[in-house]
Structures are given as structure tokens and as C-alpha cells.
PDB file of C-alpha atoms and ligand atoms in Angstrom:
ATOM      1  CA  MET Y 298     207.653  85.688  89.974  1.00 97.00           C
ATOM      2  CA  ILE Y 299     205.611  82.517  90.204  1.00 98.00           C
ATOM      3  CA  ILE Y 300     202.124  83.124  91.602  1.00 98.00           C
ATOM      4  CA  ASP Y 301     201.612  80.142  93.864  1.00 98.00           C
ATOM      5  CA  GLY Y 302     197.895  79.371  93.946  1.00 98.00           C
ATOM      6  CA  LYS Y 303     198.450  76.189  95.876  1.00 98.00           C
ATOM      7  CA  ARG Y 304     200.121  78.061  98.746  1.00 98.00           C
ATOM      8  CA  VAL Y 305     197.512  80.828  98.820  1.00 98.00           C
ATOM      9  CA  SER Y 306     194.624  78.352  98.697  1.00 98.00           C
ATOM     10  CA  GLU Y 307     196.089  76.313 101.574  1.00 98.00           C
ATOM     11  CA  LYS Y 308     196.459  79.443 103.662  1.00 98.00           C
ATOM     12  CA  ARG Y 309     192.924  80.593 102.917  1.00 98.00           C
ATOM     13  CA  LEU Y 310     191.425  77.175 103.643  1.00 98.00           C
ATOM     14  CA  GLU Y 311     193.139  77.136 107.041  1.00 98.00           C
ATOM     15  CA  LEU Y 312     191.801  80.616 107.847  1.00 98.00           C
ATOM     16  CA  LEU Y 313     188.348  79.650 106.623  1.00 98.00           C
ATOM     17  CA  LYS Y 314     188.270  76.570 108.830  1.00 98.00           C
ATOM     18  CA  GLU Y 315     189.064  78.726 111.873  1.00 98.00           C
ATOM     19  CA  GLU Y 316     186.361  81.214 110.903  1.00 98.00           C
ATOM     20  CA  ILE Y 317     183.789  78.462 110.423  1.00 98.00           C
ATOM     21  CA  ASP Y 318     184.686  76.884 113.762  1.00 98.00           C
ATOM     22  CA  GLU Y 319     184.377  80.236 115.518  1.00 98.00           C
ATOM     23  CA  SER Y 320     181.053  81.011 113.827  1.00 97.00           C
ATOM     24  CA  GLY Y 321     179.189  78.139 115.421  1.00 95.00           C
ATOM     25  CA  LEU Y 322     177.637  77.467 112.006  1.00 97.00           C
ATOM     26  CA  TYR Y 323     177.716  74.174 110.159  1.00 97.00           C
ATOM     27  CA  PRO Y 324     177.539  75.152 106.473  1.00 98.00           C
ATOM     28  CA  ARG Y 325     176.450  72.451 104.036  1.00 98.00           C
ATOM     29  CA  LEU Y 326     177.070  72.092 100.317  1.00 98.00           C
ATOM     30  CA  ALA Y 327     175.174  69.776  97.982  1.00 98.00           C
ATOM     31  CA  THR Y 328     176.717  68.738  94.699  1.00 98.00           C
ATOM     32  CA  VAL Y 329     174.725  67.289  91.835  1.00 98.00           C
ATOM     33  CA  ILE Y 330     176.405  65.299  89.121  1.00 98.00           C
ATOM     34  CA  ALA Y 331     174.737  63.549  86.196  1.00 98.00           C
ATOM     35  CA  GLY Y 332     176.620  60.856  84.350  1.00 96.00           C
ATOM     36  CA  ASP Y 333     180.117  59.508  84.832  1.00 95.00           C
ATOM     37  CA  ASN Y 334     182.418  61.997  83.094  1.00 95.00           C
ATOM     38  CA  PRO Y 335     185.756  61.125  84.792  1.00 94.00           C
ATOM     39  CA  ALA Y 336     186.960  64.756  84.967  1.00 92.00           C
ATOM     40  CA  SER Y 337     183.664  65.877  86.543  1.00 96.00           C
ATOM     41  CA  LEU Y 338     183.762  63.009  89.045  1.00 97.00           C
ATOM     42  CA  LEU Y 339     187.290  63.996  90.022  1.00 96.00           C
ATOM     43  CA  TYR Y 340     186.415  67.690  90.418  1.00 96.00           C
ATOM     44  CA  VAL Y 341     183.400  66.880  92.573  1.00 98.00           C
ATOM     45  CA  GLN Y 342     185.461  64.527  94.716  1.00 98.00           C
ATOM     46  CA  MET Y 343     188.027  67.306  95.233  1.00 98.00           C
ATOM     47  CA  LYS Y 344     185.255  69.700  96.271  1.00 98.00           C
ATOM     48  CA  HIS Y 345     183.944  67.239  98.860  1.00 98.00           C
ATOM     49  CA  ARG Y 346     187.457  66.704 100.230  1.00 98.00           C
ATOM     50  CA  ALA Y 347     187.884  70.457 100.621  1.00 98.00           C
ATOM     51  CA  CYS Y 348     184.524  70.620 102.442  1.00 98.00           C
ATOM     52  CA  GLU Y 349     185.710  68.034 104.938  1.00 98.00           C
ATOM     53  CA  ARG Y 350     188.894  69.943 105.509  1.00 98.00           C
ATOM     54  CA  VAL Y 351     187.204  73.235 106.399  1.00 98.00           C
ATOM     55  CA  HIS Y 352     184.335  71.687 108.368  1.00 98.00           C
ATOM     56  CA  ILE Y 353     181.652  72.207 105.746  1.00 98.00           C
ATOM     57  CA  GLY Y 354     179.198  69.330 105.561  1.00 98.00           C
ATOM     58  CA  SER Y 355     178.530  67.989 102.098  1.00 98.00           C
ATOM     59  CA  ILE Y 356     176.183  65.656 100.335  1.00 98.00           C
ATOM     60  CA  SER Y 357     176.465  64.411  96.811  1.00 98.00           C
ATOM     61  CA  VAL Y 358     173.582  63.537  94.513  1.00 98.00           C
ATOM     62  CA  THR Y 359     174.583  61.318  91.612  1.00 98.00           C
ATOM     63  CA  LEU Y 360     172.120  60.985  88.756  1.00 98.00           C
ATOM     64  CA  PRO Y 361     172.319  58.665  85.764  1.00 97.00           C
ATOM     65  CA  GLY Y 362     173.818  59.961  82.520  1.00 97.00           C
ATOM     66  CA  ASP Y 363     170.461  59.647  80.742  1.00 97.00           C
ATOM     67  CA  SER Y 364     168.670  61.901  83.246  1.00 97.00           C
ATOM     68  CA  THR Y 365     166.120  64.318  81.802  1.00 97.00           C
ATOM     69  CA  THR Y 366     165.864  68.045  82.491  1.00 98.00           C
ATOM     70  CA  ALA Y 367     162.809  67.273  84.649  1.00 98.00           C
ATOM     71  CA  LYS Y 368     164.755  64.791  86.755  1.00 98.00           C
ATOM     72  CA  VAL Y 369     167.602  67.239  87.429  1.00 98.00           C
ATOM     73  CA  LEU Y 370     165.059  70.008  88.143  1.00 98.00           C
ATOM     74  CA  GLU Y 371     163.346  67.756  90.678  1.00 98.00           C
ATOM     75  CA  THR Y 372     166.676  67.281  92.489  1.00 98.00           C
ATOM     76  CA  VAL Y 373     167.444  71.009  92.484  1.00 98.00           C
ATOM     77  CA  ASP Y 374     163.953  71.770  93.770  1.00 98.00           C
ATOM     78  CA  ARG Y 375     164.392  69.332  96.644  1.00 98.00           C
ATOM     79  CA  LEU Y 376     167.739  70.879  97.589  1.00 98.00           C
ATOM     80  CA  ASN Y 377     166.302  74.401  97.302  1.00 98.00           C
ATOM     81  CA  LYS Y 378     163.649  73.471  99.858  1.00 98.00           C
ATOM     82  CA  ASP Y 379     166.038  71.727 102.244  1.00 98.00           C
ATOM     83  CA  PRO Y 380     166.851  74.228 105.033  1.00 96.00           C
ATOM     84  CA  ASP Y 381     169.945  72.216 105.952  1.00 97.00           C
ATOM     85  CA  ILE Y 382     171.539  72.867 102.538  1.00 98.00           C
ATOM     86  CA  ASN Y 383     173.195  76.275 102.123  1.00 98.00           C
ATOM     87  CA  GLY Y 384     174.883  75.859  98.757  1.00 98.00           C
ATOM     88  CA  ILE Y 385     174.006  73.919  95.607  1.00 98.00           C
ATOM     89  CA  LEU Y 386     176.529  73.114  92.912  1.00 98.00           C
ATOM     90  CA  VAL Y 387     175.398  71.354  89.752  1.00 98.00           C
ATOM     91  CA  GLN Y 388     178.552  70.099  88.084  1.00 98.00           C
ATOM     92  CA  LEU Y 389     178.864  71.127  84.437  1.00 97.00           C
ATOM     93  CA  PRO Y 390     178.795  70.011  81.719  1.00 96.00           C
ATOM     94  CA  LEU Y 391     175.459  68.265  82.085  1.00 97.00           C
ATOM     95  CA  PRO Y 392     174.604  65.421  79.699  1.00 96.00           C
ATOM     96  CA  SER Y 393     173.649  66.692  76.234  1.00 94.00           C
ATOM     97  CA  GLY Y 394     169.896  66.046  76.711  1.00 93.00           C
ATOM     98  CA  VAL Y 395     169.667  68.299  79.776  1.00 98.00           C
ATOM     99  CA  GLU Y 396     168.851  72.002  79.323  1.00 98.00           C
ATOM    100  CA  THR Y 397     171.656  73.604  81.320  1.00 98.00           C
ATOM    101  CA  GLU Y 398     170.177  77.122  81.442  1.00 98.00           C
ATOM    102  CA  LYS Y 399     166.914  75.823  82.926  1.00 98.00           C
ATOM    103  CA  ILE Y 400     168.844  74.004  85.645  1.00 98.00           C
ATOM    104  CA  ILE Y 401     170.992  77.014  86.509  1.00 98.00           C
ATOM    105  CA  GLU Y 402     167.917  79.256  86.655  1.00 98.00           C
ATOM    106  CA  ALA Y 403     166.160  76.805  88.977  1.00 98.00           C
ATOM    107  CA  ILE Y 404     168.815  77.085  91.696  1.00 98.00           C
ATOM    108  CA  LEU Y 405     167.784  79.588  94.369  1.00 98.00           C
ATOM    109  CA  PRO Y 406     170.089  82.617  93.924  1.00 98.00           C
ATOM    110  CA  GLU Y 407     170.913  82.578  97.641  1.00 98.00           C
ATOM    111  CA  LYS Y 408     172.156  78.978  97.335  1.00 98.00           C
ATOM    112  CA  ASP Y 409     173.936  79.561  94.008  1.00 98.00           C
ATOM    113  CA  VAL Y 410     177.512  79.246  95.272  1.00 98.00           C
ATOM    114  CA  ASP Y 411     178.746  78.815  91.677  1.00 98.00           C
ATOM    115  CA  GLY Y 412     177.427  82.280  90.855  1.00 98.00           C
ATOM    116  CA  PHE Y 413     176.035  81.184  87.486  1.00 98.00           C
ATOM    117  CA  HIS Y 414     172.392  82.193  88.071  1.00 98.00           C
ATOM    118  CA  PRO Y 415     171.380  85.209  85.930  1.00 98.00           C
ATOM    119  CA  PHE Y 416     170.420  87.062  89.124  1.00 98.00           C
ATOM    120  CA  ASN Y 417     173.938  86.700  90.502  1.00 98.00           C
ATOM    121  CA  LEU Y 418     175.604  87.360  87.142  1.00 98.00           C
ATOM    122  CA  GLY Y 419     173.414  90.473  86.789  1.00 98.00           C
ATOM    123  CA  LYS Y 420     174.466  91.764  90.196  1.00 98.00           C
ATOM    124  CA  LEU Y 421     178.092  91.109  89.304  1.00 98.00           C
ATOM    125  CA  LEU Y 422     177.695  93.020  86.052  1.00 98.00           C
ATOM    126  CA  GLY Y 423     175.976  95.827  87.956  1.00 98.00           C
ATOM    127  CA  GLY Y 424     179.003  96.111  90.213  1.00 98.00           C
ATOM    128  CA  TYR Y 425     177.389  94.827  93.436  1.00 98.00           C
ATOM    129  CA  PRO Y 426     178.012  91.066  93.438  1.00 98.00           C
ATOM    130  CA  THR Y 427     176.859  88.596  96.074  1.00 98.00           C
ATOM    131  CA  PHE Y 428     178.135  85.336  94.593  1.00 98.00           C
ATOM    132  CA  ALA Y 429     180.688  85.562  91.790  1.00 98.00           C
ATOM    133  CA  PRO Y 430     181.826  82.447  89.893  1.00 98.00           C
ATOM    134  CA  CYS Y 431     184.598  80.668  91.770  1.00 98.00           C
ATOM    135  CA  THR Y 432     187.358  80.578  89.152  1.00 98.00           C
ATOM    136  CA  PRO Y 433     187.406  84.295  88.276  1.00 98.00           C
ATOM    137  CA  LEU Y 434     186.826  85.297  91.902  1.00 98.00           C
ATOM    138  CA  GLY Y 435     189.744  83.044  92.841  1.00 98.00           C
ATOM    139  CA  VAL Y 436     191.858  84.893  90.267  1.00 98.00           C
ATOM    140  CA  MET Y 437     190.942  88.220  91.891  1.00 98.00           C
ATOM    141  CA  THR Y 438     191.915  86.816  95.290  1.00 98.00           C
ATOM    142  CA  LEU Y 439     195.275  85.682  93.909  1.00 98.00           C
ATOM    143  CA  LEU Y 440     195.949  89.145  92.462  1.00 98.00           C
ATOM    144  CA  LYS Y 441     195.076  90.725  95.810  1.00 98.00           C
ATOM    145  CA  GLU Y 442     197.294  88.295  97.728  1.00 98.00           C
ATOM    146  CA  TYR Y 443     200.207  89.295  95.500  1.00 98.00           C
ATOM    147  CA  ASN Y 444     199.399  93.026  95.777  1.00 98.00           C
ATOM    148  CA  ILE Y 445     198.613  93.294  92.086  1.00 98.00           C
ATOM    149  CA  ASP Y 446     196.015  96.049  91.809  1.00 98.00           C
ATOM    150  CA  PRO Y 447     194.124  95.955  88.483  1.00 98.00           C
ATOM    151  CA  ALA Y 448     193.068  99.622  88.789  1.00 98.00           C
ATOM    152  CA  GLY Y 449     194.099 101.546  85.691  1.00 98.00           C
ATOM    153  CA  LYS Y 450     195.789  98.479  84.169  1.00 98.00           C
ATOM    154  CA  ARG Y 451     195.097  97.088  80.722  1.00 98.00           C
ATOM    155  CA  ALA Y 452     193.599  93.632  81.278  1.00 98.00           C
ATOM    156  CA  VAL Y 453     193.008  91.201  78.444  1.00 98.00           C
ATOM    157  CA  VAL Y 454     190.682  88.267  79.091  1.00 98.00           C
ATOM    158  CA  ILE Y 455     190.778  85.447  76.556  1.00 98.00           C
ATOM    159  CA  GLY Y 456     187.543  83.481  76.351  1.00 97.00           C
ATOM    160  CA  ARG Y 457     183.921  84.491  76.887  1.00 97.00           C
ATOM    161  CA  SER Y 458     182.449  81.547  78.800  1.00 96.00           C
ATOM    162  CA  ILE Y 459     179.875  81.940  81.558  1.00 95.00           C
ATOM    163  CA  ASP Y 460     182.187  80.375  84.153  1.00 96.00           C
ATOM    164  CA  VAL Y 461     185.432  82.186  83.311  1.00 97.00           C
ATOM    165  CA  GLY Y 462     185.656  84.880  80.600  1.00 98.00           C
ATOM    166  CA  ARG Y 463     182.467  86.878  81.115  1.00 98.00           C
ATOM    167  CA  PRO Y 464     182.532  87.058  84.942  1.00 98.00           C
ATOM    168  CA  MET Y 465     186.313  87.618  84.859  1.00 98.00           C
ATOM    169  CA  ALA Y 466     185.791  90.686  82.672  1.00 98.00           C
ATOM    170  CA  ALA Y 467     183.081  91.968  85.035  1.00 98.00           C
ATOM    171  CA  LEU Y 468     185.269  91.481  88.120  1.00 98.00           C
ATOM    172  CA  LEU Y 469     188.177  93.284  86.468  1.00 99.00           C
ATOM    173  CA  ILE Y 470     185.906  96.168  85.405  1.00 98.00           C
ATOM    174  CA  ASN Y 471     184.642  96.356  89.000  1.00 98.00           C
ATOM    175  CA  ALA Y 472     188.298  96.593  90.075  1.00 98.00           C
ATOM    176  CA  ASP Y 473     188.808  99.564  87.715  1.00 98.00           C
ATOM    177  CA  ALA Y 474     190.851  97.804  85.036  1.00 98.00           C
ATOM    178  CA  THR Y 475     190.527  98.677  81.346  1.00 98.00           C
ATOM    179  CA  VAL Y 476     189.253  95.385  80.014  1.00 98.00           C
ATOM    180  CA  THR Y 477     189.412  93.792  76.578  1.00 98.00           C
ATOM    181  CA  VAL Y 478     187.728  90.434  75.982  1.00 98.00           C
ATOM    182  CA  CYS Y 479     189.245  88.350  73.198  1.00 98.00           C
ATOM    183  CA  HIS Y 480     187.843  85.122  71.756  1.00 97.00           C
ATOM    184  CA  SER Y 481     187.976  82.806  68.785  1.00 94.00           C
ATOM    185  CA  ARG Y 482     186.856  85.563  66.390  1.00 97.00           C
ATOM    186  CA  THR Y 483     189.370  88.163  67.589  1.00 97.00           C
ATOM    187  CA  LYS Y 484     191.350  89.426  64.595  1.00 97.00           C
ATOM    188  CA  ASP Y 485     194.813  89.936  66.035  1.00 97.00           C
ATOM    189  CA  LEU Y 486     195.140  88.326  69.455  1.00 97.00           C
ATOM    190  CA  ALA Y 487     198.919  88.791  69.607  1.00 96.00           C
ATOM    191  CA  SER Y 488     198.701  92.571  69.281  1.00 97.00           C
ATOM    192  CA  GLU Y 489     195.987  92.728  71.978  1.00 98.00           C
ATOM    193  CA  LEU Y 490     198.149  90.608  74.291  1.00 98.00           C
ATOM    194  CA  LYS Y 491     201.295  92.594  73.619  1.00 98.00           C
ATOM    195  CA  ARG Y 492     199.707  95.707  75.172  1.00 97.00           C
ATOM    196  CA  ALA Y 493     198.295  93.896  78.203  1.00 98.00           C
ATOM    197  CA  ASP Y 494     199.438  94.467  81.792  1.00 98.00           C
ATOM    198  CA  ILE Y 495     197.284  91.565  82.996  1.00 98.00           C
ATOM    199  CA  ILE Y 496     196.378  88.540  80.855  1.00 98.00           C
ATOM    200  CA  VAL Y 497     193.789  85.981  81.957  1.00 98.00           C
ATOM    201  CA  SER Y 498     193.515  83.049  79.621  1.00 98.00           C
ATOM    202  CA  GLY Y 499     190.677  80.550  79.670  1.00 95.00           C
ATOM    203  CA  ILE Y 500     190.635  79.205  76.134  1.00 93.00           C
ATOM    204  CA  GLY Y 501     191.529  75.553  76.600  1.00 94.00           C
ATOM    205  CA  LYS Y 502     194.295  75.315  74.009  1.00 95.00           C
ATOM    206  CA  ALA Y 503     197.513  73.807  75.306  1.00 97.00           C
ATOM    207  CA  ARG Y 504     200.556  76.152  75.264  1.00 96.00           C
ATOM    208  CA  PHE Y 505     198.757  78.484  72.860  1.00 97.00           C
ATOM    209  CA  ILE Y 506     200.204  81.700  74.312  1.00 98.00           C
ATOM    210  CA  THR Y 507     203.861  81.998  73.457  1.00 97.00           C
ATOM    211  CA  ALA Y 508     206.595  84.338  74.687  1.00 98.00           C
ATOM    212  CA  ASP Y 509     206.543  86.517  71.548  1.00 98.00           C
ATOM    213  CA  MET Y 510     202.872  87.458  72.262  1.00 98.00           C
ATOM    214  CA  VAL Y 511     203.442  89.055  75.688  1.00 98.00           C
ATOM    215  CA  ASN Y 512     205.397  91.976  77.111  1.00 97.00           C
ATOM    216  CA  GLU Y 513     207.995  91.869  79.886  1.00 98.00           C
ATOM    217  CA  ASN Y 514     205.789  93.614  82.473  1.00 98.00           C
ATOM    218  CA  ALA Y 515     202.795  91.354  82.057  1.00 98.00           C
ATOM    219  CA  VAL Y 516     201.096  89.379  84.807  1.00 98.00           C
ATOM    220  CA  VAL Y 517     199.871  86.147  83.219  1.00 98.00           C
ATOM    221  CA  ILE Y 518     197.045  84.158  84.809  1.00 98.00           C
ATOM    222  CA  ASP Y 519     196.535  80.787  83.165  1.00 98.00           C
ATOM    223  CA  VAL Y 520     193.076  79.303  83.708  1.00 98.00           C
ATOM    224  CA  GLY Y 521     193.527  76.621  81.040  1.00 97.00           C
ATOM    225  CA  ILE Y 522     193.382  72.952  81.959  1.00 95.00           C
ATOM    226  CA  ASN Y 523     194.632  70.842  79.066  1.00 95.00           C
ATOM    227  CA  HIS Y 524     195.946  67.305  78.852  1.00 93.00           C
ATOM    228  CA  VAL Y 525     198.973  66.653  76.665  1.00 94.00           C
ATOM    229  CA  ASP Y 526     200.568  63.186  76.636  1.00 93.00           C
ATOM    230  CA  GLY Y 527     198.924  62.403  79.957  1.00 91.00           C
ATOM    231  CA  LYS Y 528     200.287  65.596  81.527  1.00 93.00           C
ATOM    232  CA  LEU Y 529     198.348  68.614  82.717  1.00 94.00           C
ATOM    233  CA  CYS Y 530     199.272  71.936  81.102  1.00 96.00           C
ATOM    234  CA  GLY Y 531     197.775  75.383  80.723  1.00 98.00           C
ATOM    235  CA  ASP Y 532     197.020  77.686  77.788  1.00 97.00           C
ATOM    236  CA  VAL Y 533     200.418  79.316  78.226  1.00 98.00           C
ATOM    237  CA  ASP Y 534     203.787  77.983  77.117  1.00 97.00           C
ATOM    238  CA  PHE Y 535     204.978  78.197  80.723  1.00 97.00           C
ATOM    239  CA  ALA Y 536     208.667  77.326  80.163  1.00 97.00           C
ATOM    240  CA  ALA Y 537     209.275  80.212  77.750  1.00 98.00           C
ATOM    241  CA  VAL Y 538     206.704  82.762  78.982  1.00 98.00           C
ATOM    242  CA  SER Y 539     207.797  82.462  82.635  1.00 98.00           C
ATOM    243  CA  GLU Y 540     211.318  83.516  81.577  1.00 98.00           C
ATOM    244  CA  LYS Y 541     209.990  86.748  80.141  1.00 98.00           C
ATOM    245  CA  VAL Y 542     207.059  88.148  82.144  1.00 98.00           C
ATOM    246  CA  ALA Y 543     206.777  89.831  85.561  1.00 98.00           C
ATOM    247  CA  ALA Y 544     204.528  87.174  87.120  1.00 98.00           C
ATOM    248  CA  ILE Y 545     202.764  84.003  86.061  1.00 98.00           C
ATOM    249  CA  THR Y 546     200.608  81.201  87.470  1.00 98.00           C
ATOM    250  CA  PRO Y 547     201.697  77.600  86.866  1.00 98.00           C
ATOM    251  CA  VAL Y 548     199.402  74.750  85.792  1.00 98.00           C
ATOM    252  CA  PRO Y 549     198.874  72.776  87.949  1.00 96.00           C
ATOM    253  CA  GLY Y 550     199.219  74.715  91.199  1.00 97.00           C
ATOM    254  CA  GLY Y 551     197.926  78.090  90.047  1.00 98.00           C
ATOM    255  CA  VAL Y 552     194.269  78.934  89.566  1.00 98.00           C
ATOM    256  CA  GLY Y 553     192.868  75.398  90.066  1.00 97.00           C
ATOM    257  CA  PRO Y 554     193.294  75.224  93.857  1.00 98.00           C
ATOM    258  CA  MET Y 555     191.918  78.764  94.136  1.00 98.00           C
ATOM    259  CA  THR Y 556     188.664  77.730  92.441  1.00 98.00           C
ATOM    260  CA  ILE Y 557     188.003  75.153  95.141  1.00 98.00           C
ATOM    261  CA  ALA Y 558     189.026  77.447  97.998  1.00 98.00           C
ATOM    262  CA  THR Y 559     186.677  80.109  96.620  1.00 98.00           C
ATOM    263  CA  LEU Y 560     183.811  77.612  96.440  1.00 98.00           C
ATOM    264  CA  MET Y 561     184.356  76.947 100.145  1.00 98.00           C
ATOM    265  CA  GLU Y 562     184.355  80.693 100.867  1.00 98.00           C
ATOM    266  CA  ASN Y 563     181.159  81.177  98.848  1.00 98.00           C
ATOM    267  CA  THR Y 564     179.481  78.304 100.703  1.00 98.00           C
ATOM    268  CA  PHE Y 565     180.338  79.803 104.088  1.00 98.00           C
ATOM    269  CA  LYS Y 566     179.068  83.162 102.857  1.00 98.00           C
ATOM    270  CA  ALA Y 567     175.778  81.516 101.841  1.00 98.00           C
ATOM    271  CA  ALA Y 568     175.467  79.863 105.246  1.00 98.00           C
ATOM    272  CA  LYS Y 569     176.111  83.167 107.039  1.00 97.00           C
ATOM    273  CA  MET Y 570     173.560  85.014 104.897  1.00 97.00           C
ATOM    274  CA  GLN Y 571     170.945  82.311 105.421  1.00 96.00           C
ATOM    275  CA  SER Y 572     171.537  82.110 109.162  1.00 94.00           C
ATOM    276  CA  CYS Y 573     170.873  85.833 109.491  1.00 79.00           C
ATOM    277  CA  ARG Y 574     167.384  85.266 108.201  1.00 66.00           C
ATOM    278  CA  THR Y 575     166.545  82.399 110.543  1.00 58.00           C
ATOM    279  CA  VAL Y 576     164.437  83.255 113.570  1.00 59.00           C
ATOM    280  CA  PRO Y 577     166.205  81.740 116.611  1.00 59.00           C
TER     281      PRO Y 577
HETATM  282  N1  GUN T 877     182.637  72.497  85.472  1.00 57.39           N
HETATM  283  C1  GUN T 877     183.828  73.049  85.268  1.00 57.39           C
HETATM  284  N2  GUN T 877     184.039  74.086  86.112  1.00 57.39           N
HETATM  285  C2  GUN T 877     182.932  74.170  86.863  1.00 57.39           C
HETATM  286  C3  GUN T 877     182.536  75.038  87.920  1.00 57.39           C
HETATM  287  O1  GUN T 877     183.241  75.952  88.353  1.00 57.39           O
HETATM  288  N3  GUN T 877     181.318  74.792  88.462  1.00 57.39           N
HETATM  289  C4  GUN T 877     180.501  73.816  88.001  1.00 57.39           C
HETATM  290  N4  GUN T 877     179.321  73.676  88.568  1.00 57.39           N
HETATM  291  N5  GUN T 877     180.834  73.005  87.024  1.00 57.39           N
HETATM  292  C5  GUN T 877     182.041  73.185  86.463  1.00 57.39           C
END
């Protein structure tokens, strides 16, 4: 079975637009980008397009590539104080001179629609999340949409990044899976993968996971975005692995569209939470 993230994301965006229209709210997202990394520019553009589609207002702040930590902090502070902005997304990676952790910690947790603030990551780890990072939360939504319940399953997460691996593991634990996190220092990745019912890979190595590493019943979620000869491909050798396993996400058209749809859902959630606190 091919898990079609594009189809699910389209469906969810349509539903979200209806919900937003019915709510009477006008949620607004601000993106902050420093520098001119082409991939980052493209991602941010895609996020703004999605906003338009679901009737979320959006503004974009573009800073020069030589911006200091203080300059980015000043922007975040301004957006924190702006009552018309419900969600703030600082596109990563930031230029090498900028202290990323300081920036993430400066975003108000209630506007942290990326879910990277330690407050939100802590709540996620505690099992009572408000905002979870969009890519792993999008993976959970995909599993739900395909009636794949992680409870009691052996899940193997590959990668331990703040945006994918770590929150993915927390979400799967919260959904009662038995979770193993593998990474570059894992001794025998193939034997860990062979036992897995659910595999989520976010390592960033093109076609690294081959058919001999997985079992026939596995559900394989490929979060990798790699460029080979000008073509986009995931961490999984899709042609061979898709012939063997129970279910798999393609790249493109799998997790990627779900990340953006989830960002829209998180932004609406932020707007709803903030509107509850406003005195009419
Ligand atoms: N860069 C790559 N993925 C992401 C993401 O999900 N959020 C942000 N802010 N930056 C990213």
C-alpha cells in the first residue's frame, strides 16, 4: 500500500479552510527567514501559499544573511508583541553566526507553531502536548488516516534531530508504541529495522534503507528529502522496498505535504487558543 500524503494533506486543507471560515477567526502566521538559502526560500513560499489556500493571513520577514542574533531576536520580539500575529515560524537553518537556541527560546510558546520551544517540547515529552513539531505530527496524522495504530507496535525512529527524530519518538511513545531511536552511532541498524513494525526515517541519506533491512509487515515512513541527479528522493530505496513491505510513503508526495498541512492546523489552533483569552 502506498500512503498518499498528498491526498491526505489536500483533504485536510479543504476541511481546515471550512473550519476557519466557520470560526469567524482570521488566523495569521509570520515567517522569518534570514539569508537566501534556495531550499529555505522555497519552503517558506510553499507555507505562504498554503496559508492563502486555507484563509490564514501571512506576513514574511526577510532578513539579510549576515544578520546577528540580536537582529533576529528583535524581529521575534516584535512579532511576539503583535496581537495580530498568532503563529511565528523562524525558518531553519539560520545563518551560522546566529544562535538558533536563543531564537527558538525567544518565541512565545503560545505562538510557537513549529513546536520547537523547550516548553512545548517538554509538554510533548510529558505526554500532554500543545504544539508538536509539524513533520512528526504530520506522520502521526498519516498513520491515523490509514488506520495504523502504533499501540503495542515496535517503532524504530532513525535520526535524533529536534524537528524530526526526538519529537517523533515522543509522539510514538504517547501513542503507546515501543520505541527505539537509532542514529549515526547505532551499532547494527539493519537488525533493529528488521524487527520493526513501523519505521520512520529522517536521516537524510538517499536510498539508504534497502529491502534486505526491513520485514514484510513493516510500515515505512520516509521523512528524508535528498537530491540525486536533480531528482528528489527519500532515505528509502522506494522501488525495491515498496515491493516488499505492507505500506510505505513515497518521496515526493508522502510526508512533505503533511508537514505544511500540519503547520496550518497548528496555526489555527494557536489562533483559537489566543482568541479564547481576548476580552470581547
Ligand atoms: N527547516 C526545515 N524544516 C523546518 C521546519 O519544520 N520548521 C522550520 N522552522 N524550519 C525548518
